[in-house]
Amino acid sequence: MGRLGFSTTESTRLLLFTVFGALLLSAGLAEEEGENLSGLSNDPDKAIFAVRENGTTCLMVEFAVKFLVPYDVLALNGIDLITEQASFTLPRGAEIEGKCGSTESEIHISWKNGAYVFRIYFSKEFRDRGIEVWKISKVQFVYDTSHFINAYNPGKHTASTHHLSALVTPAGRSYLCTAQQTFTLISSDHQKGITMSMSDIQIQPFDITSDFMFSEPYKCITDQRERLEETLPLVLGLILGLIIIIMLTIYHFHLKLTANQPQLPRDRSMYKNM
């Protein structure tokens, strides 16, 4: 019987296959997938999307989003261009993709077979005194004006923010805000300004500890101010009521003290005649 063995070439090939298989396995383990959870919300305007990595939620967004997009149409004279505006909301049935990282994450939301793509980019950074925060660093919106009524020279355009630092939130917490947050994006279509507004927001792009669950919320300043405005009249009413009670109590004790004192006759002339 001949001795079973491997040549140097075969050994090298086996090693390469092993390394390549390990790389494929690690890439498969880091697979990211999007989840559409909008059916969990009773609000028809609110969407809930998540990005999962290795079967665990690593990014979640919950919000209602509205777009206001200016575009050109041909005037009735067939010569001049006039500007119209398309208004639409982010649909709940959109498709989701995303990427999760330790310091950078992103979510891509698309609908109408890629005619519209809404991308949000997140990043982490350290602020003063070593406080770690996350923020939205960029927002991008790709749209196709061929879906707009009577659009002139229809086609795809990309609108983006510039030097954005929005929704700054302490690391490890989710951002929570009922009030509307508005962003302006500059379009490749003759530098037109696109308005994107979000409301009923809860977002967390990093450090999610429980699957499909947001961490402790960090409320936006606008909501805190509105809550103060709601509670301030109540607090002032309680203080005013307390002051009235104290004054009535003092007055009551004053009446009791004066009632126990001996009363002197008002007409003192009777003492002179005695």
PDB file of C-alpha atoms in Angstrom:
ATOM      1  CA  MET A   1       0.000   0.000   0.000  1.00  0.00           C
ATOM      2  CA  GLY A   2       1.250   3.472  -0.846  1.00  0.00           C
ATOM      3  CA  ARG A   3       1.536   6.042   1.896  1.00  0.00           C
ATOM      4  CA  LEU A   4      -1.205   8.702   1.910  1.00  0.00           C
ATOM      5  CA  GLY A   5       0.214  12.224   1.847  1.00  0.00           C
ATOM      6  CA  PHE A   6      -0.213  15.788   0.609  1.00  0.00           C
ATOM      7  CA  SER A   7       2.103  17.701  -1.659  1.00  0.00           C
ATOM      8  CA  THR A   8       3.146  21.258  -0.835  1.00  0.00           C
ATOM      9  CA  THR A   9       0.793  22.605  -3.503  1.00  0.00           C
ATOM     10  CA  GLU A  10      -2.153  20.649  -2.122  1.00  0.00           C
ATOM     11  CA  SER A  11      -1.399  21.775   1.432  1.00  0.00           C
ATOM     12  CA  THR A  12      -1.260  25.394   0.355  1.00  0.00           C
ATOM     13  CA  ARG A  13      -4.533  25.017  -1.517  1.00  0.00           C
ATOM     14  CA  LEU A  14      -6.181  23.416   1.523  1.00  0.00           C
ATOM     15  CA  LEU A  15      -4.957  26.242   3.731  1.00  0.00           C
ATOM     16  CA  LEU A  16      -6.343  28.857   1.333  1.00  0.00           C
ATOM     17  CA  PHE A  17      -9.718  27.105   1.223  1.00  0.00           C
ATOM     18  CA  THR A  18      -9.765  27.005   5.022  1.00  0.00           C
ATOM     19  CA  VAL A  19      -8.945  30.712   5.356  1.00  0.00           C
ATOM     20  CA  PHE A  20     -11.455  31.647   2.639  1.00  0.00           C
ATOM     21  CA  GLY A  21     -14.142  29.551   4.328  1.00  0.00           C
ATOM     22  CA  ALA A  22     -13.439  31.236   7.643  1.00  0.00           C
ATOM     23  CA  LEU A  23     -13.760  34.671   6.017  1.00  0.00           C
ATOM     24  CA  LEU A  24     -17.089  33.688   4.457  1.00  0.00           C
ATOM     25  CA  LEU A  25     -18.280  32.374   7.800  1.00  0.00           C
ATOM     26  CA  SER A  26     -17.327  35.600   9.587  1.00  0.00           C
ATOM     27  CA  ALA A  27     -19.019  37.650   6.875  1.00  0.00           C
ATOM     28  CA  GLY A  28     -22.135  35.546   7.276  1.00  0.00           C
ATOM     29  CA  LEU A  29     -22.060  36.012  11.026  1.00  0.00           C
ATOM     30  CA  ALA A  30     -22.021  39.794  10.552  1.00  0.00           C
ATOM     31  CA  GLU A  31     -25.041  39.734   8.264  1.00  0.00           C
ATOM     32  CA  GLU A  32     -27.359  42.712   8.664  1.00  0.00           C
ATOM     33  CA  GLU A  33     -31.029  42.732   7.766  1.00  0.00           C
ATOM     34  CA  GLY A  34     -33.860  45.228   7.882  1.00  0.00           C
ATOM     35  CA  GLU A  35     -37.133  44.704   9.706  1.00  0.00           C
ATOM     36  CA  ASN A  36     -40.372  46.602   9.100  1.00  0.00           C
ATOM     37  CA  LEU A  37     -42.321  46.785  12.381  1.00  0.00           C
ATOM     38  CA  SER A  38     -44.802  49.469  11.337  1.00  0.00           C
ATOM     39  CA  GLY A  39     -47.710  47.084  11.902  1.00  0.00           C
ATOM     40  CA  LEU A  40     -47.085  47.413  15.649  1.00  0.00           C
ATOM     41  CA  SER A  41     -48.197  51.067  15.574  1.00  0.00           C
ATOM     42  CA  ASN A  42     -51.855  52.115  15.540  1.00  0.00           C
ATOM     43  CA  ASP A  43     -50.883  55.475  14.046  1.00  0.00           C
ATOM     44  CA  PRO A  44     -51.338  55.257  10.247  1.00  0.00           C
ATOM     45  CA  ASP A  45     -48.687  57.948   9.711  1.00  0.00           C
ATOM     46  CA  LYS A  46     -46.015  56.420  11.927  1.00  0.00           C
ATOM     47  CA  ALA A  47     -43.430  53.920  10.696  1.00  0.00           C
ATOM     48  CA  ILE A  48     -41.199  51.644  12.784  1.00  0.00           C
ATOM     49  CA  PHE A  49     -38.040  50.208  11.237  1.00  0.00           C
ATOM     50  CA  ALA A  50     -35.146  48.214  12.674  1.00  0.00           C
ATOM     51  CA  VAL A  51     -31.758  46.983  11.523  1.00  0.00           C
ATOM     52  CA  ARG A  52     -30.546  43.697  12.978  1.00  0.00           C
ATOM     53  CA  GLU A  53     -27.057  42.250  13.092  1.00  0.00           C
ATOM     54  CA  ASN A  54     -26.429  38.604  13.981  1.00  0.00           C
ATOM     55  CA  GLY A  55     -30.113  38.281  14.877  1.00  0.00           C
ATOM     56  CA  THR A  56     -29.991  41.174  17.366  1.00  0.00           C
ATOM     57  CA  THR A  57     -31.427  44.678  16.969  1.00  0.00           C
ATOM     58  CA  CYS A  58     -28.658  47.245  16.538  1.00  0.00           C
ATOM     59  CA  LEU A  59     -30.641  50.248  15.209  1.00  0.00           C
ATOM     60  CA  MET A  60     -34.272  51.320  15.557  1.00  0.00           C
ATOM     61  CA  VAL A  61     -36.286  54.278  14.306  1.00  0.00           C
ATOM     62  CA  GLU A  62     -39.898  55.176  14.990  1.00  0.00           C
ATOM     63  CA  PHE A  63     -41.325  58.329  13.434  1.00  0.00           C
ATOM     64  CA  ALA A  64     -43.703  60.031  11.035  1.00  0.00           C
ATOM     65  CA  VAL A  65     -41.864  61.667   8.147  1.00  0.00           C
ATOM     66  CA  LYS A  66     -43.146  64.195   5.617  1.00  0.00           C
ATOM     67  CA  PHE A  67     -41.411  65.557   2.501  1.00  0.00           C
ATOM     68  CA  LEU A  68     -42.084  68.812   0.681  1.00  0.00           C
ATOM     69  CA  VAL A  69     -40.300  68.761  -2.687  1.00  0.00           C
ATOM     70  CA  PRO A  70     -40.275  71.685  -5.170  1.00  0.00           C
ATOM     71  CA  TYR A  71     -40.046  70.845  -8.877  1.00  0.00           C
ATOM     72  CA  ASP A  72     -40.412  72.580 -12.230  1.00  0.00           C
ATOM     73  CA  VAL A  73     -43.423  72.447 -14.526  1.00  0.00           C
ATOM     74  CA  LEU A  74     -43.966  74.149 -17.855  1.00  0.00           C
ATOM     75  CA  ALA A  75     -46.194  77.207 -17.767  1.00  0.00           C
ATOM     76  CA  LEU A  76     -49.304  77.513 -19.936  1.00  0.00           C
ATOM     77  CA  ASN A  77     -47.407  79.638 -22.453  1.00  0.00           C
ATOM     78  CA  GLY A  78     -45.121  76.694 -23.121  1.00  0.00           C
ATOM     79  CA  ILE A  79     -42.011  78.795 -22.501  1.00  0.00           C
ATOM     80  CA  ASP A  80     -41.629  79.719 -18.844  1.00  0.00           C
ATOM     81  CA  LEU A  81     -41.046  77.355 -15.943  1.00  0.00           C
ATOM     82  CA  ILE A  82     -42.973  77.615 -12.711  1.00  0.00           C
ATOM     83  CA  THR A  83     -42.359  75.824  -9.442  1.00  0.00           C
ATOM     84  CA  GLU A  84     -44.827  73.387  -7.953  1.00  0.00           C
ATOM     85  CA  GLN A  85     -44.497  71.401  -4.745  1.00  0.00           C
ATOM     86  CA  ALA A  86     -45.001  67.698  -4.181  1.00  0.00           C
ATOM     87  CA  SER A  87     -46.003  66.709  -0.673  1.00  0.00           C
ATOM     88  CA  PHE A  88     -45.940  63.116   0.540  1.00  0.00           C
ATOM     89  CA  THR A  89     -45.199  61.017   3.610  1.00  0.00           C
ATOM     90  CA  LEU A  90     -42.895  58.109   4.278  1.00  0.00           C
ATOM     91  CA  PRO A  91     -44.963  54.957   3.648  1.00  0.00           C
ATOM     92  CA  ARG A  92     -45.223  52.282   6.308  1.00  0.00           C
ATOM     93  CA  GLY A  93     -44.607  49.541   3.758  1.00  0.00           C
ATOM     94  CA  ALA A  94     -41.114  50.726   2.766  1.00  0.00           C
ATOM     95  CA  GLU A  95     -38.110  48.410   2.438  1.00  0.00           C
ATOM     96  CA  ILE A  96     -35.241  48.630   4.913  1.00  0.00           C
ATOM     97  CA  GLU A  97     -31.485  48.226   4.727  1.00  0.00           C
ATOM     98  CA  GLY A  98     -28.798  49.412   7.076  1.00  0.00           C
ATOM     99  CA  LYS A  99     -25.375  49.102   8.612  1.00  0.00           C
ATOM    100  CA  CYS A 100     -24.359  49.047  12.248  1.00  0.00           C
ATOM    101  CA  GLY A 101     -20.995  49.956  13.672  1.00  0.00           C
ATOM    102  CA  SER A 102     -19.441  50.991  16.953  1.00  0.00           C
ATOM    103  CA  THR A 103     -19.122  54.665  15.940  1.00  0.00           C
ATOM    104  CA  GLU A 104     -21.060  54.940  12.653  1.00  0.00           C
ATOM    105  CA  SER A 105     -24.445  53.527  11.633  1.00  0.00           C
ATOM    106  CA  GLU A 106     -26.947  54.177   8.869  1.00  0.00           C
ATOM    107  CA  ILE A 107     -30.412  53.196   7.709  1.00  0.00           C
ATOM    108  CA  HIS A 108     -31.722  53.225   4.129  1.00  0.00           C
ATOM    109  CA  ILE A 109     -35.476  53.325   3.556  1.00  0.00           C
ATOM    110  CA  SER A 110     -36.753  52.880   0.006  1.00  0.00           C
ATOM    111  CA  TRP A 111     -40.131  52.604  -1.708  1.00  0.00           C
ATOM    112  CA  LYS A 112     -41.717  52.494  -5.177  1.00  0.00           C
ATOM    113  CA  ASN A 113     -39.013  50.133  -6.472  1.00  0.00           C
ATOM    114  CA  GLY A 114     -36.206  52.479  -5.500  1.00  0.00           C
ATOM    115  CA  ALA A 115     -37.761  55.638  -6.951  1.00  0.00           C
ATOM    116  CA  TYR A 116     -37.432  57.124  -3.453  1.00  0.00           C
ATOM    117  CA  VAL A 117     -34.583  56.396  -1.036  1.00  0.00           C
ATOM    118  CA  PHE A 118     -34.333  58.059   2.365  1.00  0.00           C
ATOM    119  CA  ARG A 119     -30.995  57.639   4.154  1.00  0.00           C
ATOM    120  CA  ILE A 120     -30.042  58.698   7.677  1.00  0.00           C
ATOM    121  CA  TYR A 121     -26.434  58.556   8.863  1.00  0.00           C
ATOM    122  CA  PHE A 122     -25.480  58.466  12.544  1.00  0.00           C
ATOM    123  CA  SER A 123     -22.158  58.941  14.289  1.00  0.00           C
ATOM    124  CA  LYS A 124     -20.705  58.925  17.797  1.00  0.00           C
ATOM    125  CA  GLU A 125     -18.340  61.494  19.221  1.00  0.00           C
ATOM    126  CA  PHE A 126     -16.967  62.824  22.486  1.00  0.00           C
ATOM    127  CA  ARG A 127     -17.990  66.289  23.614  1.00  0.00           C
ATOM    128  CA  ASP A 128     -16.641  68.500  26.405  1.00  0.00           C
ATOM    129  CA  ARG A 129     -15.692  66.786  29.676  1.00  0.00           C
ATOM    130  CA  GLY A 130     -15.426  63.463  27.855  1.00  0.00           C
ATOM    131  CA  ILE A 131     -19.191  63.008  27.456  1.00  0.00           C
ATOM    132  CA  GLU A 132     -19.971  60.543  24.656  1.00  0.00           C
ATOM    133  CA  VAL A 133     -22.976  61.336  22.474  1.00  0.00           C
ATOM    134  CA  TRP A 134     -24.513  60.207  19.210  1.00  0.00           C
ATOM    135  CA  LYS A 135     -26.100  62.401  16.555  1.00  0.00           C
ATOM    136  CA  ILE A 136     -27.514  62.490  13.055  1.00  0.00           C
ATOM    137  CA  SER A 137     -24.560  63.534  10.907  1.00  0.00           C
ATOM    138  CA  LYS A 138     -26.215  63.443   7.493  1.00  0.00           C
ATOM    139  CA  VAL A 139     -29.613  63.041   5.835  1.00  0.00           C
ATOM    140  CA  GLN A 140     -29.992  62.184   2.158  1.00  0.00           C
ATOM    141  CA  PHE A 141     -33.048  61.810  -0.030  1.00  0.00           C
ATOM    142  CA  VAL A 142     -33.095  60.417  -3.569  1.00  0.00           C
ATOM    143  CA  TYR A 143     -36.290  61.064  -5.541  1.00  0.00           C
ATOM    144  CA  ASP A 144     -37.589  60.682  -9.080  1.00  0.00           C
ATOM    145  CA  THR A 145     -39.634  63.589 -10.457  1.00  0.00           C
ATOM    146  CA  SER A 146     -41.130  61.348 -13.136  1.00  0.00           C
ATOM    147  CA  HIS A 147     -43.644  60.411 -10.414  1.00  0.00           C
ATOM    148  CA  PHE A 148     -44.658  64.084 -10.024  1.00  0.00           C
ATOM    149  CA  ILE A 149     -47.572  65.625 -11.936  1.00  0.00           C
ATOM    150  CA  ASN A 150     -46.495  67.413 -15.153  1.00  0.00           C
ATOM    151  CA  ALA A 151     -42.837  67.524 -14.092  1.00  0.00           C
ATOM    152  CA  TYR A 152     -40.568  69.256 -16.609  1.00  0.00           C
ATOM    153  CA  ASN A 153     -37.499  67.242 -17.665  1.00  0.00           C
ATOM    154  CA  PRO A 154     -38.221  64.457 -15.159  1.00  0.00           C
ATOM    155  CA  GLY A 155     -35.459  62.370 -13.648  1.00  0.00           C
ATOM    156  CA  LYS A 156     -33.673  61.326 -10.455  1.00  0.00           C
ATOM    157  CA  HIS A 157     -32.178  63.846  -8.081  1.00  0.00           C
ATOM    158  CA  THR A 158     -30.336  63.667  -4.772  1.00  0.00           C
ATOM    159  CA  ALA A 159     -30.836  66.080  -1.890  1.00  0.00           C
ATOM    160  CA  SER A 160     -28.518  66.186   1.119  1.00  0.00           C
ATOM    161  CA  THR A 161     -27.829  68.105   4.286  1.00  0.00           C
ATOM    162  CA  HIS A 162     -24.473  69.770   4.881  1.00  0.00           C
ATOM    163  CA  HIS A 163     -22.470  69.874   8.133  1.00  0.00           C
ATOM    164  CA  LEU A 164     -25.371  68.430  10.100  1.00  0.00           C
ATOM    165  CA  SER A 165     -25.316  67.781  13.846  1.00  0.00           C
ATOM    166  CA  ALA A 166     -28.881  67.005  14.893  1.00  0.00           C
ATOM    167  CA  LEU A 167     -30.732  65.115  17.638  1.00  0.00           C
ATOM    168  CA  VAL A 168     -27.626  65.034  19.838  1.00  0.00           C
ATOM    169  CA  THR A 169     -28.246  62.384  22.521  1.00  0.00           C
ATOM    170  CA  PRO A 170     -26.154  60.871  25.341  1.00  0.00           C
ATOM    171  CA  ALA A 171     -24.663  57.520  24.368  1.00  0.00           C
ATOM    172  CA  GLY A 172     -26.649  54.498  25.494  1.00  0.00           C
ATOM    173  CA  ARG A 173     -29.995  56.320  25.348  1.00  0.00           C
ATOM    174  CA  SER A 174     -32.713  56.773  22.741  1.00  0.00           C
ATOM    175  CA  TYR A 175     -33.893  60.142  21.443  1.00  0.00           C
ATOM    176  CA  LEU A 176     -37.566  60.857  22.154  1.00  0.00           C
ATOM    177  CA  CYS A 177     -39.483  63.844  20.779  1.00  0.00           C
ATOM    178  CA  THR A 178     -43.146  64.436  19.995  1.00  0.00           C
ATOM    179  CA  ALA A 179     -42.571  67.889  18.534  1.00  0.00           C
ATOM    180  CA  GLN A 180     -41.784  68.299  14.860  1.00  0.00           C
ATOM    181  CA  GLN A 181     -38.121  68.478  13.833  1.00  0.00           C
ATOM    182  CA  THR A 182     -37.486  70.095  10.434  1.00  0.00           C
ATOM    183  CA  PHE A 183     -34.476  69.658   8.128  1.00  0.00           C
ATOM    184  CA  THR A 184     -33.568  71.441   4.888  1.00  0.00           C
ATOM    185  CA  LEU A 185     -31.882  69.396   2.173  1.00  0.00           C
ATOM    186  CA  ILE A 186     -30.223  70.943  -0.882  1.00  0.00           C
ATOM    187  CA  SER A 187     -31.125  69.160  -4.103  1.00  0.00           C
ATOM    188  CA  SER A 188     -29.035  68.487  -7.198  1.00  0.00           C
ATOM    189  CA  ASP A 189     -32.047  69.855  -9.099  1.00  0.00           C
ATOM    190  CA  HIS A 190     -30.853  73.470  -9.428  1.00  0.00           C
ATOM    191  CA  GLN A 191     -30.081  73.721  -5.696  1.00  0.00           C
ATOM    192  CA  LYS A 192     -33.744  73.585  -4.712  1.00  0.00           C
ATOM    193  CA  GLY A 193     -34.451  73.355  -0.992  1.00  0.00           C
ATOM    194  CA  ILE A 194     -36.353  70.270   0.117  1.00  0.00           C
ATOM    195  CA  THR A 195     -38.079  70.287   3.492  1.00  0.00           C
ATOM    196  CA  MET A 196     -38.118  67.058   5.483  1.00  0.00           C
ATOM    197  CA  SER A 197     -39.931  67.010   8.816  1.00  0.00           C
ATOM    198  CA  MET A 198     -40.083  64.284  11.456  1.00  0.00           C
ATOM    199  CA  SER A 199     -42.504  64.027  14.374  1.00  0.00           C
ATOM    200  CA  ASP A 200     -43.427  61.505  17.093  1.00  0.00           C
ATOM    201  CA  ILE A 201     -39.790  60.441  17.049  1.00  0.00           C
ATOM    202  CA  GLN A 202     -37.920  57.765  18.918  1.00  0.00           C
ATOM    203  CA  ILE A 203     -34.531  56.776  17.517  1.00  0.00           C
ATOM    204  CA  GLN A 204     -31.569  54.754  18.744  1.00  0.00           C
ATOM    205  CA  PRO A 205     -28.687  53.859  16.390  1.00  0.00           C
ATOM    206  CA  PHE A 206     -26.240  52.439  18.975  1.00  0.00           C
ATOM    207  CA  ASP A 207     -26.048  50.410  22.184  1.00  0.00           C
ATOM    208  CA  ILE A 208     -29.449  48.703  22.092  1.00  0.00           C
ATOM    209  CA  THR A 209     -29.394  46.179  24.926  1.00  0.00           C
ATOM    210  CA  SER A 210     -32.771  44.458  24.401  1.00  0.00           C
ATOM    211  CA  ASP A 211     -34.079  43.110  21.099  1.00  0.00           C
ATOM    212  CA  PHE A 212     -36.657  45.446  19.507  1.00  0.00           C
ATOM    213  CA  MET A 213     -36.604  47.634  22.633  1.00  0.00           C
ATOM    214  CA  PHE A 214     -35.436  51.224  22.969  1.00  0.00           C
ATOM    215  CA  SER A 215     -33.170  52.159  25.865  1.00  0.00           C
ATOM    216  CA  GLU A 216     -33.956  54.902  28.389  1.00  0.00           C
ATOM    217  CA  PRO A 217     -35.305  57.933  26.486  1.00  0.00           C
ATOM    218  CA  TYR A 218     -33.668  61.339  26.332  1.00  0.00           C
ATOM    219  CA  LYS A 219     -36.446  63.875  25.790  1.00  0.00           C
ATOM    220  CA  CYS A 220     -35.895  66.761  23.406  1.00  0.00           C
ATOM    221  CA  ILE A 221     -35.768  70.320  24.738  1.00  0.00           C
ATOM    222  CA  THR A 222     -38.952  71.264  22.873  1.00  0.00           C
ATOM    223  CA  ASP A 223     -40.949  68.564  24.661  1.00  0.00           C
ATOM    224  CA  GLN A 224     -39.447  69.574  28.006  1.00  0.00           C
ATOM    225  CA  ARG A 225     -40.444  73.193  27.384  1.00  0.00           C
ATOM    226  CA  GLU A 226     -43.965  72.229  26.347  1.00  0.00           C
ATOM    227  CA  ARG A 227     -44.321  70.057  29.439  1.00  0.00           C
ATOM    228  CA  LEU A 228     -43.186  72.979  31.601  1.00  0.00           C
ATOM    229  CA  GLU A 229     -45.728  75.241  29.906  1.00  0.00           C
ATOM    230  CA  GLU A 230     -48.444  72.673  30.633  1.00  0.00           C
ATOM    231  CA  THR A 231     -47.523  72.185  34.284  1.00  0.00           C
ATOM    232  CA  LEU A 232     -46.691  75.812  35.137  1.00  0.00           C
ATOM    233  CA  PRO A 233     -50.355  76.989  35.377  1.00  0.00           C
ATOM    234  CA  LEU A 234     -51.106  74.013  37.633  1.00  0.00           C
ATOM    235  CA  VAL A 235     -48.159  74.793  39.901  1.00  0.00           C
ATOM    236  CA  LEU A 236     -49.105  78.488  40.067  1.00  0.00           C
ATOM    237  CA  GLY A 237     -52.701  77.542  40.857  1.00  0.00           C
ATOM    238  CA  LEU A 238     -51.556  75.295  43.710  1.00  0.00           C
ATOM    239  CA  ILE A 239     -49.333  78.056  45.106  1.00  0.00           C
ATOM    240  CA  LEU A 240     -52.162  80.596  44.896  1.00  0.00           C
ATOM    241  CA  GLY A 241     -54.552  78.162  46.599  1.00  0.00           C
ATOM    242  CA  LEU A 242     -52.015  77.572  49.374  1.00  0.00           C
ATOM    243  CA  ILE A 243     -51.605  81.322  49.907  1.00  0.00           C
ATOM    244  CA  ILE A 244     -55.386  81.759  50.164  1.00  0.00           C
ATOM    245  CA  ILE A 245     -55.626  78.915  52.715  1.00  0.00           C
ATOM    246  CA  ILE A 246     -52.814  80.451  54.803  1.00  0.00           C
ATOM    247  CA  MET A 247     -54.481  83.884  54.737  1.00  0.00           C
ATOM    248  CA  LEU A 248     -57.861  82.432  55.734  1.00  0.00           C
ATOM    249  CA  THR A 249     -56.217  80.503  58.578  1.00  0.00           C
ATOM    250  CA  ILE A 250     -54.473  83.634  59.864  1.00  0.00           C
ATOM    251  CA  TYR A 251     -57.737  85.581  59.650  1.00  0.00           C
ATOM    252  CA  HIS A 252     -59.588  82.843  61.544  1.00  0.00           C
ATOM    253  CA  PHE A 253     -57.050  82.913  64.416  1.00  0.00           C
ATOM    254  CA  HIS A 254     -57.219  86.691  64.441  1.00  0.00           C
ATOM    255  CA  LEU A 255     -61.017  86.568  64.908  1.00  0.00           C
ATOM    256  CA  LYS A 256     -60.696  84.056  67.758  1.00  0.00           C
ATOM    257  CA  LEU A 257     -58.108  86.189  69.563  1.00  0.00           C
ATOM    258  CA  THR A 258     -60.157  89.364  69.270  1.00  0.00           C
ATOM    259  CA  ALA A 259     -63.321  87.564  70.423  1.00  0.00           C
ATOM    260  CA  ASN A 260     -61.644  86.524  73.717  1.00  0.00           C
ATOM    261  CA  GLN A 261     -60.500  90.039  74.600  1.00  0.00           C
ATOM    262  CA  PRO A 262     -62.763  92.192  76.951  1.00  0.00           C
ATOM    263  CA  GLN A 263     -64.760  94.799  75.082  1.00  0.00           C
ATOM    264  CA  LEU A 264     -64.548  98.419  76.320  1.00  0.00           C
ATOM    265  CA  PRO A 265     -67.654 100.596  76.004  1.00  0.00           C
ATOM    266  CA  ARG A 266     -67.509 102.986  73.134  1.00  0.00           C
ATOM    267  CA  ASP A 267     -69.171 105.940  74.980  1.00  0.00           C
ATOM    268  CA  ARG A 268     -66.791 106.785  77.831  1.00  0.00           C
ATOM    269  CA  SER A 269     -68.823 109.847  79.042  1.00  0.00           C
ATOM    270  CA  MET A 270     -70.716 107.612  81.429  1.00  0.00           C
ATOM    271  CA  TYR A 271     -67.545 107.226  83.520  1.00  0.00           C
ATOM    272  CA  LYS A 272     -67.272 110.983  83.933  1.00  0.00           C
ATOM    273  CA  ASN A 273     -70.796 111.266  85.426  1.00  0.00           C
ATOM    274  CA  MET A 274     -70.175 108.626  88.078  1.00  0.00           C
TER     275      MET A 274
END
